[in-house]
mmCIF file of C-alpha atoms in Angstrom:
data_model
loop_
_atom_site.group_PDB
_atom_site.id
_atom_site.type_symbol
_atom_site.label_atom_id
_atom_site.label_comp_id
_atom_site.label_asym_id
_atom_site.label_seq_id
_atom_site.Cartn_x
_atom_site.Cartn_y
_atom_site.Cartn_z
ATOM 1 C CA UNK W 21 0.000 0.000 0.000
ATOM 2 C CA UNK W 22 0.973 3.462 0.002
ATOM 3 C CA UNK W 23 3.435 5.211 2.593
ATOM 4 C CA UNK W 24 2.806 8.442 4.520
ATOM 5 C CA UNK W 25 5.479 9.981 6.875
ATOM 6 C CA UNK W 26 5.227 12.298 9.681
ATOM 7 C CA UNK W 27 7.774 13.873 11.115
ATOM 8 C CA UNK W 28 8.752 14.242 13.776
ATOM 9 C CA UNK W 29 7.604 11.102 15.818
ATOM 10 C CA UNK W 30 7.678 12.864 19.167
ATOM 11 C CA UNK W 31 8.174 16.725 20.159
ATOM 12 C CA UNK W 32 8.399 17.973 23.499
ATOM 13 C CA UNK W 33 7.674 21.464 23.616
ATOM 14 C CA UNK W 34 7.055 24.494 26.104
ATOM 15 C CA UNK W 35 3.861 26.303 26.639
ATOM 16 C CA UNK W 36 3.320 29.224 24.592
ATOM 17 C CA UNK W 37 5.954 27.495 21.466
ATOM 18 C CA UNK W 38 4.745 27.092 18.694
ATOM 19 C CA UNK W 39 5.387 22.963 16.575
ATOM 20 C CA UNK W 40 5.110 22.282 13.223
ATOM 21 C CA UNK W 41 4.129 18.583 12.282
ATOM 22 C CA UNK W 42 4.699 17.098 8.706
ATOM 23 C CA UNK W 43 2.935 14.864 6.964
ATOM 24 C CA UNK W 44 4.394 13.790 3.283
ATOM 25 C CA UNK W 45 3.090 11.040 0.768
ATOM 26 C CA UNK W 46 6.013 9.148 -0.089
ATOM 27 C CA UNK W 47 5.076 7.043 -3.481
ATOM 28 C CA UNK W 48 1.898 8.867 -4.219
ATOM 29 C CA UNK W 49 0.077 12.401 -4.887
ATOM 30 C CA UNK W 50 -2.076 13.115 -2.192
ATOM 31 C CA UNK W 51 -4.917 15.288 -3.404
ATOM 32 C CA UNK W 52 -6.281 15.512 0.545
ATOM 33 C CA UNK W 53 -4.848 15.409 3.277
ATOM 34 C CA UNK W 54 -6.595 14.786 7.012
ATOM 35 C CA UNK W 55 -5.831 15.693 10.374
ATOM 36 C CA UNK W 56 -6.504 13.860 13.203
ATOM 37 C CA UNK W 57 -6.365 14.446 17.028
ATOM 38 C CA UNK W 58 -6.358 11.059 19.488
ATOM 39 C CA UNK W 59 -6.430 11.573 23.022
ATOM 40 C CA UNK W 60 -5.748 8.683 25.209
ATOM 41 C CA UNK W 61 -8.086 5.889 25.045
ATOM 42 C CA UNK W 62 -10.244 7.933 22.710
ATOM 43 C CA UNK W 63 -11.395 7.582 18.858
ATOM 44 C CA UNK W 64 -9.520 9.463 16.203
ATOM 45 C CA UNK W 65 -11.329 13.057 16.183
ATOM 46 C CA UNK W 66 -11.079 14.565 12.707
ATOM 47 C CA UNK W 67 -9.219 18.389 12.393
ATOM 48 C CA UNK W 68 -9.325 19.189 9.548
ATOM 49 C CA UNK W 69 -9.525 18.534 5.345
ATOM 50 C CA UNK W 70 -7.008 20.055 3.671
ATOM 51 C CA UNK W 71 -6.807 19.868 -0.509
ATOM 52 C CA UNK W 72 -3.967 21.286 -2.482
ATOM 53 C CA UNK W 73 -3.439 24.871 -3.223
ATOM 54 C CA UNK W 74 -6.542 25.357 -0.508
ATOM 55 C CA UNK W 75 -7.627 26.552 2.265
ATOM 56 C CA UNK W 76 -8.577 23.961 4.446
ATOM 57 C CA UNK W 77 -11.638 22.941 6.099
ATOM 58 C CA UNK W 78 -11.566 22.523 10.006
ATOM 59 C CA UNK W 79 -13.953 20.794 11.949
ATOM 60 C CA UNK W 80 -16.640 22.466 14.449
ATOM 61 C CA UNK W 81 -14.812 23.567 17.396
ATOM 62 C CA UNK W 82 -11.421 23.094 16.360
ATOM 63 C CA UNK W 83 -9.641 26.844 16.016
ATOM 64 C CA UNK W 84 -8.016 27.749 12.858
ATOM 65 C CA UNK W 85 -6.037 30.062 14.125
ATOM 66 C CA UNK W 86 -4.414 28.046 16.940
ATOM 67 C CA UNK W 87 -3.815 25.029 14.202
ATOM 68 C CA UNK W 88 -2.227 26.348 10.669
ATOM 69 C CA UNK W 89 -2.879 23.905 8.345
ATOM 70 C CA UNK W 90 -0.691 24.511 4.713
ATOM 71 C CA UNK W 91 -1.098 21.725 1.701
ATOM 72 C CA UNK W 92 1.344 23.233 -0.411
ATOM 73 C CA UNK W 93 2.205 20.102 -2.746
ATOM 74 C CA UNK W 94 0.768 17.278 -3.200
ATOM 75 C CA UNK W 95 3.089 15.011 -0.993
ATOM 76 C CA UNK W 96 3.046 17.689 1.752
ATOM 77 C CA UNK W 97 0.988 18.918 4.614
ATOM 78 C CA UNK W 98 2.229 20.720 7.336
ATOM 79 C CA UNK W 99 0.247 21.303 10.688
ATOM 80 C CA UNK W 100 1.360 24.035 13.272
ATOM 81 C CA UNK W 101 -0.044 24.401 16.315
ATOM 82 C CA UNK W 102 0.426 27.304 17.543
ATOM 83 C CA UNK W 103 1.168 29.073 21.329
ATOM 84 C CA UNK W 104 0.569 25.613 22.770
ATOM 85 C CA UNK W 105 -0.757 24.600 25.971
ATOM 86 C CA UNK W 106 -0.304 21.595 28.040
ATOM 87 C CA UNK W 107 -3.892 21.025 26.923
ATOM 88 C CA UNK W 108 -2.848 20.387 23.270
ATOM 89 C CA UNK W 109 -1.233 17.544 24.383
ATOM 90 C CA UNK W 110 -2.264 14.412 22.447
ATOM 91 C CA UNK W 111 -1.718 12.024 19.317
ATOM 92 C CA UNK W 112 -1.951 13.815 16.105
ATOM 93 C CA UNK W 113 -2.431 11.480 13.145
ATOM 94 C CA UNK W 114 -2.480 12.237 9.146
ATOM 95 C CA UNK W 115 -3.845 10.780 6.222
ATOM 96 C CA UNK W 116 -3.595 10.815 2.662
ATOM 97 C CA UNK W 117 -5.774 10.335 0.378
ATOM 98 C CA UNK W 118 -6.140 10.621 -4.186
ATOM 99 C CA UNK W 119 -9.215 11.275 -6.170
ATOM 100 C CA UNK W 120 -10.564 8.183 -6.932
ATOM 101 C CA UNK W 121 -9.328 5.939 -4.047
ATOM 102 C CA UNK W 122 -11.469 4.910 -1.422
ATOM 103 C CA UNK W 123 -8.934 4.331 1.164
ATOM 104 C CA UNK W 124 -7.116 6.521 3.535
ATOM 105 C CA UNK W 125 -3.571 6.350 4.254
ATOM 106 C CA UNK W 126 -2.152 6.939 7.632
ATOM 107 C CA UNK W 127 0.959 8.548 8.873
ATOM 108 C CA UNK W 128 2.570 6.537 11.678
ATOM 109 C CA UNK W 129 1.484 9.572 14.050
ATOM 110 C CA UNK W 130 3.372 12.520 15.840
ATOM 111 C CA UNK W 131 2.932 12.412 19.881
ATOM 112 C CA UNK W 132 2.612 16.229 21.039
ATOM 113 C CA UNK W 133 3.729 16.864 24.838
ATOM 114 C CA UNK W 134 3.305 20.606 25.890
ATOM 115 C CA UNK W 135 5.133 20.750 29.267
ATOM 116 C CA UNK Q 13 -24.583 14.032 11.184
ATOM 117 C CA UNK Q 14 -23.529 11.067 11.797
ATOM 118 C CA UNK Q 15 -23.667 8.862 15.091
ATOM 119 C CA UNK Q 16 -21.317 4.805 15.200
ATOM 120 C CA UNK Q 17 -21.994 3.072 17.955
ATOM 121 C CA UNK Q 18 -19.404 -0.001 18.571
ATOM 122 C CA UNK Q 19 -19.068 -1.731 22.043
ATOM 123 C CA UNK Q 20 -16.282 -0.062 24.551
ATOM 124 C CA UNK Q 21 -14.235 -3.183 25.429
ATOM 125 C CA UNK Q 22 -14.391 -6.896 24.600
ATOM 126 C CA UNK Q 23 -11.890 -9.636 26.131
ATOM 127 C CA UNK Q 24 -11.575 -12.940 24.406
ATOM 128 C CA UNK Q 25 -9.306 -16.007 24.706
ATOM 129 C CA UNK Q 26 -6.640 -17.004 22.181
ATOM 130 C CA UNK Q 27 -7.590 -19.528 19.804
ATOM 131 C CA UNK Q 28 -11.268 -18.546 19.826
ATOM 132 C CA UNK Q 29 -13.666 -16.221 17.628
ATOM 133 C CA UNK Q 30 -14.541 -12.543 18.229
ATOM 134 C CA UNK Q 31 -17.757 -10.792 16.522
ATOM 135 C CA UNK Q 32 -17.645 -6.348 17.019
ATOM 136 C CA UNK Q 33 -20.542 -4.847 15.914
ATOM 137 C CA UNK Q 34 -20.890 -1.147 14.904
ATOM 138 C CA UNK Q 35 -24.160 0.816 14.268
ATOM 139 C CA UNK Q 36 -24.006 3.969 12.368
ATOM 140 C CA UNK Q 37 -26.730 6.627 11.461
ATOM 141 C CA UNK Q 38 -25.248 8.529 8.449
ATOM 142 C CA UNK Q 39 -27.355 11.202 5.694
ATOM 143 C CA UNK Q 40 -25.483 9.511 2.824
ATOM 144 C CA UNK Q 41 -23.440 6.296 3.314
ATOM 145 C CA UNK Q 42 -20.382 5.831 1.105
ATOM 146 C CA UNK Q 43 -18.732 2.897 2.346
ATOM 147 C CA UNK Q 44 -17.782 1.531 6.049
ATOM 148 C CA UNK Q 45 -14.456 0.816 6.952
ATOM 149 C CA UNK Q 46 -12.597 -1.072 9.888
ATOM 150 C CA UNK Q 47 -9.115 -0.117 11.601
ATOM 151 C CA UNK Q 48 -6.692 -1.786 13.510
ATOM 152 C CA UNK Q 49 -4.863 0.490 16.086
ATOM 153 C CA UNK Q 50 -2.258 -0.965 18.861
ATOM 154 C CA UNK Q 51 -1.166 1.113 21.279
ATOM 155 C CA UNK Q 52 0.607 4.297 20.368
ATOM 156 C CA UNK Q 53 0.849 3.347 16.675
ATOM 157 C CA UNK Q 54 -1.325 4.703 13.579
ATOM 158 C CA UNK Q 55 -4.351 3.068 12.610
ATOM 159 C CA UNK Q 56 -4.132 0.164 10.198
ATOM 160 C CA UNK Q 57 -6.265 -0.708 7.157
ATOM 161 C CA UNK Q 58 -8.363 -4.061 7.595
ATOM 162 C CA UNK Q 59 -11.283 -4.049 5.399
ATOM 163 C CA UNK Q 60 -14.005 -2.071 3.239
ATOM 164 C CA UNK Q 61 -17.904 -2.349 2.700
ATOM 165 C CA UNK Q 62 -19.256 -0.860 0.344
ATOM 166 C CA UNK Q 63 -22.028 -3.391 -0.766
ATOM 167 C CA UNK Q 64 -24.240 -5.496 1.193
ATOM 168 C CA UNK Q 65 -22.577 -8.883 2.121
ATOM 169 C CA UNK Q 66 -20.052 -10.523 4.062
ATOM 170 C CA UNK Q 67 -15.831 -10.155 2.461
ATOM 171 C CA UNK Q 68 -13.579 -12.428 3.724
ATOM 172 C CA UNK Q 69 -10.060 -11.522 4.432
ATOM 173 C CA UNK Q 70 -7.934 -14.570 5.546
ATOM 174 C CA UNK Q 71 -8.584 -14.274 9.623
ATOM 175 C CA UNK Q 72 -10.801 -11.310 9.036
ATOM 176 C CA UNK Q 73 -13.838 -10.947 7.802
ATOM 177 C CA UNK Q 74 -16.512 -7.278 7.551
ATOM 178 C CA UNK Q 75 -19.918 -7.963 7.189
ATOM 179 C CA UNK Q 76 -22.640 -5.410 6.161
ATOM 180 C CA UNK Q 77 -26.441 -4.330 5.889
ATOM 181 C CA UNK Q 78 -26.871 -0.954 4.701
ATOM 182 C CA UNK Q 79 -30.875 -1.467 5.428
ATOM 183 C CA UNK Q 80 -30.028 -1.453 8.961
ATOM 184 C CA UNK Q 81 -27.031 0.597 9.327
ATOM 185 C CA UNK Q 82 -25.523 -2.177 11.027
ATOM 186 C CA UNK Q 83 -21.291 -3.911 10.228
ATOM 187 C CA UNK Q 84 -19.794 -6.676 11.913
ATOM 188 C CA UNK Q 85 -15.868 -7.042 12.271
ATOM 189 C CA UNK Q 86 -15.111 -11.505 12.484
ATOM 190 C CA UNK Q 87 -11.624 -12.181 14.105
ATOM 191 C CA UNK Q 88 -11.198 -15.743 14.026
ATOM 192 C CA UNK Q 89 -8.535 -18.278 15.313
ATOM 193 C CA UNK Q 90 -7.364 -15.076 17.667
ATOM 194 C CA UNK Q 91 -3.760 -14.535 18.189
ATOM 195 C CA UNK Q 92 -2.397 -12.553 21.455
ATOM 196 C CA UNK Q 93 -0.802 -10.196 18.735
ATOM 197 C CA UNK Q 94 -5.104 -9.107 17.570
ATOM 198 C CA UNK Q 95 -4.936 -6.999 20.938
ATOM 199 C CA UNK Q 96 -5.767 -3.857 19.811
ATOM 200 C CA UNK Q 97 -8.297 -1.278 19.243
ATOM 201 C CA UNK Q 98 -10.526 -2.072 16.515
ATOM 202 C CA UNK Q 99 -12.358 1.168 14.611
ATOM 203 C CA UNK Q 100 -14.915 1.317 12.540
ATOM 204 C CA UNK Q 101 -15.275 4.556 10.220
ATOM 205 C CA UNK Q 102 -18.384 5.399 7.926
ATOM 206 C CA UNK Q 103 -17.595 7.625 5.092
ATOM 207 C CA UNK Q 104 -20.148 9.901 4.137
ATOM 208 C CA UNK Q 105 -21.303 10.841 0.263
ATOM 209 C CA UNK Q 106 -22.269 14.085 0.938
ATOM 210 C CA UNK Q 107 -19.088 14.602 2.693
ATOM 211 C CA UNK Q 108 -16.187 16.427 0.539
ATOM 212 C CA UNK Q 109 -13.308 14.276 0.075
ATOM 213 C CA UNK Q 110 -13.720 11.305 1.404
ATOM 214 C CA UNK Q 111 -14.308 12.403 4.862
ATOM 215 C CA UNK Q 112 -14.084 9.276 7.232
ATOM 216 C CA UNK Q 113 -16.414 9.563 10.778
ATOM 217 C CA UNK Q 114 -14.883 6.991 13.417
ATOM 218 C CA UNK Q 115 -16.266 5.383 15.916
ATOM 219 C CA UNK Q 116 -15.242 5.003 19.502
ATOM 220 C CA UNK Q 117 -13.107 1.962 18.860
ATOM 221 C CA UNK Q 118 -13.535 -1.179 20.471
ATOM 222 C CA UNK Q 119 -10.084 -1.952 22.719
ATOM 223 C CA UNK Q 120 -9.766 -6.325 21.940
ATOM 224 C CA UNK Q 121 -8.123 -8.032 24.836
ATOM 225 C CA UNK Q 122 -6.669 -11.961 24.008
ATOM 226 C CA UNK Q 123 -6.096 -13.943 26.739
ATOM 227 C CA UNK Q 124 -3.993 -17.003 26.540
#
Protein backbone atom coordinates (compact mmCIF):
# COMPACT_ATOMS: atom_id res chain seq x y z
CA UNK A 1 0.00 0.00 0.00
CA UNK A 2 0.97 3.46 0.00
CA UNK A 3 3.44 5.21 2.59
CA UNK A 4 2.81 8.44 4.52
CA UNK A 5 5.48 9.98 6.87
CA UNK A 6 5.23 12.30 9.68
CA UNK A 7 7.77 13.87 11.12
CA UNK A 8 8.75 14.24 13.78
CA UNK A 9 7.60 11.10 15.82
CA UNK A 10 7.68 12.86 19.17
CA UNK A 11 8.17 16.73 20.16
CA UNK A 12 8.40 17.97 23.50
CA UNK A 13 7.67 21.46 23.62
CA UNK A 14 7.05 24.49 26.10
CA UNK A 15 3.86 26.30 26.64
CA UNK A 16 3.32 29.22 24.59
CA UNK A 17 5.95 27.49 21.47
CA UNK A 18 4.74 27.09 18.69
CA UNK A 19 5.39 22.96 16.58
CA UNK A 20 5.11 22.28 13.22
CA UNK A 21 4.13 18.58 12.28
CA UNK A 22 4.70 17.10 8.71
CA UNK A 23 2.94 14.86 6.96
CA UNK A 24 4.39 13.79 3.28
CA UNK A 25 3.09 11.04 0.77
CA UNK A 26 6.01 9.15 -0.09
CA UNK A 27 5.08 7.04 -3.48
CA UNK A 28 1.90 8.87 -4.22
CA UNK A 29 0.08 12.40 -4.89
CA UNK A 30 -2.08 13.11 -2.19
CA UNK A 31 -4.92 15.29 -3.40
CA UNK A 32 -6.28 15.51 0.55
CA UNK A 33 -4.85 15.41 3.28
CA UNK A 34 -6.59 14.79 7.01
CA UNK A 35 -5.83 15.69 10.37
CA UNK A 36 -6.50 13.86 13.20
CA UNK A 37 -6.36 14.45 17.03
CA UNK A 38 -6.36 11.06 19.49
CA UNK A 39 -6.43 11.57 23.02
CA UNK A 40 -5.75 8.68 25.21
CA UNK A 41 -8.09 5.89 25.04
CA UNK A 42 -10.24 7.93 22.71
CA UNK A 43 -11.39 7.58 18.86
CA UNK A 44 -9.52 9.46 16.20
CA UNK A 45 -11.33 13.06 16.18
CA UNK A 46 -11.08 14.56 12.71
CA UNK A 47 -9.22 18.39 12.39
CA UNK A 48 -9.32 19.19 9.55
CA UNK A 49 -9.53 18.53 5.34
CA UNK A 50 -7.01 20.05 3.67
CA UNK A 51 -6.81 19.87 -0.51
CA UNK A 52 -3.97 21.29 -2.48
CA UNK A 53 -3.44 24.87 -3.22
CA UNK A 54 -6.54 25.36 -0.51
CA UNK A 55 -7.63 26.55 2.26
CA UNK A 56 -8.58 23.96 4.45
CA UNK A 57 -11.64 22.94 6.10
CA UNK A 58 -11.57 22.52 10.01
CA UNK A 59 -13.95 20.79 11.95
CA UNK A 60 -16.64 22.47 14.45
CA UNK A 61 -14.81 23.57 17.40
CA UNK A 62 -11.42 23.09 16.36
CA UNK A 63 -9.64 26.84 16.02
CA UNK A 64 -8.02 27.75 12.86
CA UNK A 65 -6.04 30.06 14.12
CA UNK A 66 -4.41 28.05 16.94
CA UNK A 67 -3.82 25.03 14.20
CA UNK A 68 -2.23 26.35 10.67
CA UNK A 69 -2.88 23.91 8.35
CA UNK A 70 -0.69 24.51 4.71
CA UNK A 71 -1.10 21.72 1.70
CA UNK A 72 1.34 23.23 -0.41
CA UNK A 73 2.21 20.10 -2.75
CA UNK A 74 0.77 17.28 -3.20
CA UNK A 75 3.09 15.01 -0.99
CA UNK A 76 3.05 17.69 1.75
CA UNK A 77 0.99 18.92 4.61
CA UNK A 78 2.23 20.72 7.34
CA UNK A 79 0.25 21.30 10.69
CA UNK A 80 1.36 24.03 13.27
CA UNK A 81 -0.04 24.40 16.32
CA UNK A 82 0.43 27.30 17.54
CA UNK A 83 1.17 29.07 21.33
CA UNK A 84 0.57 25.61 22.77
CA UNK A 85 -0.76 24.60 25.97
CA UNK A 86 -0.30 21.59 28.04
CA UNK A 87 -3.89 21.02 26.92
CA UNK A 88 -2.85 20.39 23.27
CA UNK A 89 -1.23 17.54 24.38
CA UNK A 90 -2.26 14.41 22.45
CA UNK A 91 -1.72 12.02 19.32
CA UNK A 92 -1.95 13.82 16.10
CA UNK A 93 -2.43 11.48 13.15
CA UNK A 94 -2.48 12.24 9.15
CA UNK A 95 -3.84 10.78 6.22
CA UNK A 96 -3.59 10.82 2.66
CA UNK A 97 -5.77 10.33 0.38
CA UNK A 98 -6.14 10.62 -4.19
CA UNK A 99 -9.21 11.28 -6.17
CA UNK A 100 -10.56 8.18 -6.93
CA UNK A 101 -9.33 5.94 -4.05
CA UNK A 102 -11.47 4.91 -1.42
CA UNK A 103 -8.93 4.33 1.16
CA UNK A 104 -7.12 6.52 3.53
CA UNK A 105 -3.57 6.35 4.25
CA UNK A 106 -2.15 6.94 7.63
CA UNK A 107 0.96 8.55 8.87
CA UNK A 108 2.57 6.54 11.68
CA UNK A 109 1.48 9.57 14.05
CA UNK A 110 3.37 12.52 15.84
CA UNK A 111 2.93 12.41 19.88
CA UNK A 112 2.61 16.23 21.04
CA UNK A 113 3.73 16.86 24.84
CA UNK A 114 3.30 20.61 25.89
CA UNK A 115 5.13 20.75 29.27
CA UNK B 1 -24.58 14.03 11.18
CA UNK B 2 -23.53 11.07 11.80
CA UNK B 3 -23.67 8.86 15.09
CA UNK B 4 -21.32 4.80 15.20
CA UNK B 5 -21.99 3.07 17.95
CA UNK B 6 -19.40 0.00 18.57
CA UNK B 7 -19.07 -1.73 22.04
CA UNK B 8 -16.28 -0.06 24.55
CA UNK B 9 -14.23 -3.18 25.43
CA UNK B 10 -14.39 -6.90 24.60
CA UNK B 11 -11.89 -9.64 26.13
CA UNK B 12 -11.57 -12.94 24.41
CA UNK B 13 -9.31 -16.01 24.71
CA UNK B 14 -6.64 -17.00 22.18
CA UNK B 15 -7.59 -19.53 19.80
CA UNK B 16 -11.27 -18.55 19.83
CA UNK B 17 -13.67 -16.22 17.63
CA UNK B 18 -14.54 -12.54 18.23
CA UNK B 19 -17.76 -10.79 16.52
CA UNK B 20 -17.65 -6.35 17.02
CA UNK B 21 -20.54 -4.85 15.91
CA UNK B 22 -20.89 -1.15 14.90
CA UNK B 23 -24.16 0.82 14.27
CA UNK B 24 -24.01 3.97 12.37
CA UNK B 25 -26.73 6.63 11.46
CA UNK B 26 -25.25 8.53 8.45
CA UNK B 27 -27.35 11.20 5.69
CA UNK B 28 -25.48 9.51 2.82
CA UNK B 29 -23.44 6.30 3.31
CA UNK B 30 -20.38 5.83 1.11
CA UNK B 31 -18.73 2.90 2.35
CA UNK B 32 -17.78 1.53 6.05
CA UNK B 33 -14.46 0.82 6.95
CA UNK B 34 -12.60 -1.07 9.89
CA UNK B 35 -9.11 -0.12 11.60
CA UNK B 36 -6.69 -1.79 13.51
CA UNK B 37 -4.86 0.49 16.09
CA UNK B 38 -2.26 -0.96 18.86
CA UNK B 39 -1.17 1.11 21.28
CA UNK B 40 0.61 4.30 20.37
CA UNK B 41 0.85 3.35 16.68
CA UNK B 42 -1.33 4.70 13.58
CA UNK B 43 -4.35 3.07 12.61
CA UNK B 44 -4.13 0.16 10.20
CA UNK B 45 -6.26 -0.71 7.16
CA UNK B 46 -8.36 -4.06 7.60
CA UNK B 47 -11.28 -4.05 5.40
CA UNK B 48 -14.00 -2.07 3.24
CA UNK B 49 -17.90 -2.35 2.70
CA UNK B 50 -19.26 -0.86 0.34
CA UNK B 51 -22.03 -3.39 -0.77
CA UNK B 52 -24.24 -5.50 1.19
CA UNK B 53 -22.58 -8.88 2.12
CA UNK B 54 -20.05 -10.52 4.06
CA UNK B 55 -15.83 -10.16 2.46
CA UNK B 56 -13.58 -12.43 3.72
CA UNK B 57 -10.06 -11.52 4.43
CA UNK B 58 -7.93 -14.57 5.55
CA UNK B 59 -8.58 -14.27 9.62
CA UNK B 60 -10.80 -11.31 9.04
CA UNK B 61 -13.84 -10.95 7.80
CA UNK B 62 -16.51 -7.28 7.55
CA UNK B 63 -19.92 -7.96 7.19
CA UNK B 64 -22.64 -5.41 6.16
CA UNK B 65 -26.44 -4.33 5.89
CA UNK B 66 -26.87 -0.95 4.70
CA UNK B 67 -30.87 -1.47 5.43
CA UNK B 68 -30.03 -1.45 8.96
CA UNK B 69 -27.03 0.60 9.33
CA UNK B 70 -25.52 -2.18 11.03
CA UNK B 71 -21.29 -3.91 10.23
CA UNK B 72 -19.79 -6.68 11.91
CA UNK B 73 -15.87 -7.04 12.27
CA UNK B 74 -15.11 -11.51 12.48
CA UNK B 75 -11.62 -12.18 14.10
CA UNK B 76 -11.20 -15.74 14.03
CA UNK B 77 -8.53 -18.28 15.31
CA UNK B 78 -7.36 -15.08 17.67
CA UNK B 79 -3.76 -14.54 18.19
CA UNK B 80 -2.40 -12.55 21.45
CA UNK B 81 -0.80 -10.20 18.73
CA UNK B 82 -5.10 -9.11 17.57
CA UNK B 83 -4.94 -7.00 20.94
CA UNK B 84 -5.77 -3.86 19.81
CA UNK B 85 -8.30 -1.28 19.24
CA UNK B 86 -10.53 -2.07 16.52
CA UNK B 87 -12.36 1.17 14.61
CA UNK B 88 -14.91 1.32 12.54
CA UNK B 89 -15.27 4.56 10.22
CA UNK B 90 -18.38 5.40 7.93
CA UNK B 91 -17.60 7.62 5.09
CA UNK B 92 -20.15 9.90 4.14
CA UNK B 93 -21.30 10.84 0.26
CA UNK B 94 -22.27 14.08 0.94
CA UNK B 95 -19.09 14.60 2.69
CA UNK B 96 -16.19 16.43 0.54
CA UNK B 97 -13.31 14.28 0.07
CA UNK B 98 -13.72 11.30 1.40
CA UNK B 99 -14.31 12.40 4.86
CA UNK B 100 -14.08 9.28 7.23
CA UNK B 101 -16.41 9.56 10.78
CA UNK B 102 -14.88 6.99 13.42
CA UNK B 103 -16.27 5.38 15.92
CA UNK B 104 -15.24 5.00 19.50
CA UNK B 105 -13.11 1.96 18.86
CA UNK B 106 -13.53 -1.18 20.47
CA UNK B 107 -10.08 -1.95 22.72
CA UNK B 108 -9.77 -6.33 21.94
CA UNK B 109 -8.12 -8.03 24.84
CA UNK B 110 -6.67 -11.96 24.01
CA UNK B 111 -6.10 -13.94 26.74
CA UNK B 112 -3.99 -17.00 26.54
Amino acid sequence: GAVVSQHPSRVICKSGTSVKIECRSLDFQATTMFWYRQFPKQSLMLMATSNEGSKATYEQGVEKDKFLINHASLTLSTLTVTSAHPEDSSFYICSATNRGVYEQYFGPGTRLTVT
Amino acid sequence: GQNIDQPTEMTATEGAIVQINCTYQTSGFNGLFWYQQHAGEAPTFLSYNVLDGLEEKGRFSSFLSRSKGYSYLLLKELQMKDSASYLCAVRDSKAAGNKLTFGGGTRVLVKP
